[in-house]
Every structure is written in C-alpha cells, then in structure tokens.
C-alpha cells in the first residue's frame, strides 16, 4: 500500500470519528442536558424570556434597537466616530423623545444604541420609566399599575456583580398582556 493511500485512509478515519463526535454524540449530549429538570424551560426557544420579543404598537414596551432579524443576530460594525452612526443615533433619540413626550436629553443611551447581538431582552430602568406613561395611556390603566409590572420584570446583576440591573422587556410585555 503506497503512502498516498495510507494517508487517505487515515484522513477518512479521522473524518468519520469527528463526524460521529461532533455530529452525533455532542448534539445528543446537549439535548440530554436540556432535559435536566430546571434547565428544560430555558432550553426551549418558545416561551423563553432570554431573547427579546419585540411587539409593534404604542401599547407595548419597546426594547433596544436592533440590527438583527430573528433568528439571526449581529450588531453594527460602525464605531462611535462614524458620521453615519452618529446620524442614526440622533435620529433614534429624536424619534424616541417624540414618542415618549420627553426632552431629547432625557432619552437613555440604551434606548438609542443596539446591544451586541440585537437579541438582549434587557433595557435600563430609566428607559422603562419613560415608557410607562405611554403604555398606561394606551392600555387605559394607571401609571402606578404599570410601574408595578415594571418592578416585577426588573432583574439585578447576574451572580450579584455581573452586568447591569435592568428590566426584561419580554417578561414585561407578557405581564402587560396578562394584566388585561
């Protein structure tokens, strides 16, 4: 058997072994872990609150802007010194200020900048707070009732020190929907 055939057979064996490991064993292991009690709810795509689920209309809380369309994700490659990016941010700030009835300098930064993946369900408490009057008005409920829903959907830092506290827009909109 010549050297070429030996190398080709060795390569084929490696291909088959890696195919079984990465194409069968690894996915099966991930699937089995997803069936562990306590993990199953977060492993399923439906019903999860780990991904933003934007809704149209003024009766809903709005998430951060996104360049992504589900199921894809991704951010912009424009930096803060890019004139196009500055124009987009200014346009978003003006639009949000108009929609929420606040001054442009009252619009929080996370209201105008997209998250890295575009799928982050969290917004700042400040962004949620400026949306309360609009949602309460559109839903025909008191602002205090909507603020209570915001408080219920608020989350702290992961592990007590990772990330920033925020409000889960997906959970909040579900609570707004259930409150009717």
CSV table of C-alpha atoms in Angstrom, one decimal:
chain,number,residue,atom,x,y,z
A,1,UNK,CA,0.0,0.0,0.0
A,2,UNK,CA,1.6,3.3,-1.0
A,3,UNK,CA,1.9,6.4,1.2
A,4,UNK,CA,-0.9,8.3,-0.5
A,5,UNK,CA,-3.5,5.6,0.1
A,6,UNK,CA,-2.4,5.3,3.8
A,7,UNK,CA,-2.8,9.0,4.3
A,8,UNK,CA,-6.2,9.0,2.6
A,9,UNK,CA,-7.4,6.2,4.8
A,10,UNK,CA,-6.1,7.9,7.9
A,11,UNK,CA,-7.8,11.1,6.9
A,12,UNK,CA,-11.1,9.2,6.2
A,13,UNK,CA,-10.9,7.6,9.7
A,14,UNK,CA,-10.4,11.0,11.3
A,15,UNK,CA,-13.3,12.4,9.3
A,16,UNK,CA,-15.6,9.6,10.4
A,17,UNK,CA,-14.6,9.8,14.1
A,18,UNK,CA,-15.0,13.6,14.2
A,19,UNK,CA,-18.3,13.3,12.3
A,20,UNK,CA,-19.6,10.9,14.9
A,21,UNK,CA,-18.3,13.0,17.8
A,22,UNK,CA,-19.4,16.5,16.6
A,23,UNK,CA,-22.5,15.4,14.5
A,24,UNK,CA,-24.0,12.7,16.8
A,25,UNK,CA,-22.5,12.5,20.3
A,26,UNK,CA,-22.2,16.2,21.0
A,27,UNK,CA,-25.7,17.2,19.9
A,28,UNK,CA,-27.1,14.2,21.7
A,29,UNK,CA,-25.3,15.2,24.9
A,30,UNK,CA,-26.6,18.8,24.6
A,31,UNK,CA,-30.1,17.5,24.1
A,32,UNK,CA,-29.9,15.3,27.1
A,33,UNK,CA,-28.6,18.1,29.3
A,34,UNK,CA,-31.5,20.2,28.1
A,35,UNK,CA,-33.9,17.6,29.5
A,36,UNK,CA,-32.5,18.0,33.1
A,37,UNK,CA,-35.2,19.4,35.4
A,38,UNK,CA,-34.8,23.1,35.9
A,39,UNK,CA,-33.0,23.6,32.6
A,40,UNK,CA,-35.7,22.4,30.2
A,41,UNK,CA,-37.7,25.7,30.2
A,42,UNK,CA,-34.7,27.7,29.2
A,43,UNK,CA,-33.6,25.2,26.6
A,44,UNK,CA,-36.7,25.6,24.5
A,45,UNK,CA,-37.0,28.6,22.2
A,46,UNK,CA,-40.7,29.1,22.7
A,47,UNK,CA,-41.7,30.8,25.9
A,48,UNK,CA,-38.2,31.9,26.8
A,49,UNK,CA,-37.6,35.3,28.3
A,50,UNK,CA,-33.9,35.1,27.4
A,51,UNK,CA,-34.4,36.7,23.9
A,52,UNK,CA,-36.2,39.9,23.1
A,53,UNK,CA,-39.6,39.5,21.5
A,54,UNK,CA,-40.4,43.0,20.2
A,55,UNK,CA,-44.0,44.0,19.7
A,56,UNK,CA,-45.5,46.6,17.4
A,57,UNK,CA,-47.6,49.5,18.7
A,58,UNK,CA,-47.7,52.0,21.5
A,59,UNK,CA,-49.3,49.7,24.0
A,60,UNK,CA,-46.1,47.8,24.5
A,61,UNK,CA,-42.7,48.5,26.0
A,62,UNK,CA,-40.1,48.8,23.3
A,63,UNK,CA,-36.7,47.0,23.5
A,64,UNK,CA,-33.4,48.4,22.5
A,65,UNK,CA,-32.9,49.0,18.8
A,66,UNK,CA,-31.6,46.0,16.8
A,67,UNK,CA,-29.9,45.5,13.5
A,68,UNK,CA,-30.8,41.8,13.8
A,69,UNK,CA,-33.8,39.9,12.5
A,70,UNK,CA,-34.6,36.6,14.1
A,71,UNK,CA,-33.3,34.0,14.0
A,72,UNK,CA,-30.1,35.8,13.0
A,73,UNK,CA,-28.2,38.1,15.3
A,74,UNK,CA,-25.5,40.7,15.0
A,75,UNK,CA,-24.6,44.3,15.6
A,76,UNK,CA,-23.4,47.1,13.5
A,77,UNK,CA,-19.7,47.4,12.6
A,78,UNK,CA,-19.9,51.2,12.8
A,79,UNK,CA,-18.0,52.9,15.6
A,80,UNK,CA,-18.8,55.9,17.7
A,81,UNK,CA,-16.7,58.2,15.5
A,82,UNK,CA,-18.7,57.2,12.3
A,83,UNK,CA,-20.8,60.1,11.0
A,84,UNK,CA,-23.5,57.6,9.7
A,85,UNK,CA,-23.7,56.1,13.1
A,86,UNK,CA,-24.0,59.5,14.8
A,87,UNK,CA,-26.8,60.4,12.4
A,88,UNK,CA,-28.7,57.1,13.2
A,89,UNK,CA,-28.3,57.7,17.0
A,90,UNK,CA,-29.5,61.3,16.7
A,91,UNK,CA,-32.5,60.2,14.6
A,92,UNK,CA,-33.4,57.5,17.1
A,93,UNK,CA,-33.0,60.0,20.0
A,94,UNK,CA,-35.4,62.4,18.3
A,95,UNK,CA,-37.9,59.7,17.5
A,96,UNK,CA,-38.0,58.3,21.0
A,97,UNK,CA,-38.2,61.7,22.6
A,98,UNK,CA,-41.2,62.5,20.4
A,99,UNK,CA,-42.9,59.1,21.0
A,100,UNK,CA,-42.4,59.3,24.8
A,101,UNK,CA,-43.0,63.0,25.2
A,102,UNK,CA,-39.7,63.8,26.9
A,103,UNK,CA,-36.7,66.0,26.1
A,104,UNK,CA,-34.0,64.5,23.9
A,105,UNK,CA,-31.5,64.7,26.8
A,106,UNK,CA,-33.9,62.5,28.9
A,107,UNK,CA,-33.6,59.6,26.5
A,108,UNK,CA,-31.3,57.0,28.0
A,109,UNK,CA,-28.3,55.7,26.0
A,110,UNK,CA,-29.6,52.2,25.8
A,111,UNK,CA,-32.8,53.5,24.0
A,112,UNK,CA,-30.7,54.6,21.0
A,113,UNK,CA,-27.9,52.0,20.9
A,114,UNK,CA,-28.3,48.4,19.9
A,115,UNK,CA,-27.0,45.5,22.0
A,116,UNK,CA,-24.1,43.5,20.6
A,117,UNK,CA,-26.3,40.6,19.5
A,118,UNK,CA,-29.5,42.6,19.0
A,119,UNK,CA,-31.4,39.9,21.0
A,120,UNK,CA,-30.9,41.2,24.5
A,121,UNK,CA,-34.2,41.4,26.3
A,122,UNK,CA,-33.0,43.9,29.0
A,123,UNK,CA,-33.4,47.6,29.0
A,124,UNK,CA,-32.4,50.1,31.7
A,125,UNK,CA,-34.9,51.1,34.4
A,126,UNK,CA,-34.6,54.6,33.0
A,127,UNK,CA,-35.8,53.6,29.6
A,128,UNK,CA,-38.6,51.6,31.1
A,129,UNK,CA,-39.6,54.6,33.2
A,130,UNK,CA,-40.0,57.0,30.3
A,131,UNK,CA,-42.2,54.4,28.5
A,132,UNK,CA,-44.6,54.0,31.5
A,133,UNK,CA,-46.9,57.0,30.7
A,134,UNK,CA,-47.4,55.9,27.1
A,135,UNK,CA,-48.1,52.3,27.8
A,136,UNK,CA,-50.5,53.2,30.7
A,137,UNK,CA,-52.3,55.7,28.4
A,138,UNK,CA,-52.6,53.2,25.5
A,139,UNK,CA,-53.7,50.4,27.8
A,140,UNK,CA,-56.2,52.5,29.8
A,141,UNK,CA,-54.6,51.6,33.2
A,142,UNK,CA,-53.0,53.7,35.9
A,143,UNK,CA,-49.3,54.5,35.7
A,144,UNK,CA,-48.9,53.0,39.2
A,145,UNK,CA,-50.2,49.7,37.9
A,146,UNK,CA,-47.7,49.8,35.0
A,147,UNK,CA,-44.9,50.8,37.3
A,148,UNK,CA,-45.7,47.7,39.5
A,149,UNK,CA,-45.4,45.5,36.4
A,150,UNK,CA,-42.0,47.2,35.6
A,151,UNK,CA,-40.8,46.4,39.1
A,152,UNK,CA,-41.9,42.7,38.8
A,153,UNK,CA,-39.9,42.4,35.5
A,154,UNK,CA,-36.8,44.1,36.9
A,155,UNK,CA,-33.7,41.9,37.4
A,156,UNK,CA,-30.5,42.5,39.2
A,157,UNK,CA,-26.9,41.8,38.3
A,158,UNK,CA,-26.1,38.2,37.4
A,159,UNK,CA,-24.4,36.4,40.3
A,160,UNK,CA,-24.8,39.7,42.2
A,161,UNK,CA,-21.9,41.5,40.3
A,162,UNK,CA,-22.0,40.7,36.6
A,163,UNK,CA,-23.7,43.1,34.2
A,164,UNK,CA,-26.1,45.9,34.9
A,165,UNK,CA,-29.6,45.7,36.5
A,166,UNK,CA,-32.4,46.1,34.0
A,167,UNK,CA,-35.9,45.3,33.0
A,168,UNK,CA,-36.8,42.3,30.9
A,169,UNK,CA,-38.9,43.7,28.1
A,170,UNK,CA,-40.2,40.2,27.0
A,171,UNK,CA,-41.4,39.4,30.5
A,172,UNK,CA,-42.8,42.9,31.0
A,173,UNK,CA,-44.8,42.8,27.8
A,174,UNK,CA,-46.2,39.4,28.7
A,175,UNK,CA,-47.2,40.8,32.1
A,176,UNK,CA,-48.8,43.8,30.5
A,177,UNK,CA,-50.7,41.4,28.2
A,178,UNK,CA,-51.8,39.2,31.1
A,179,UNK,CA,-53.0,42.2,33.2
A,180,UNK,CA,-55.8,42.9,30.8
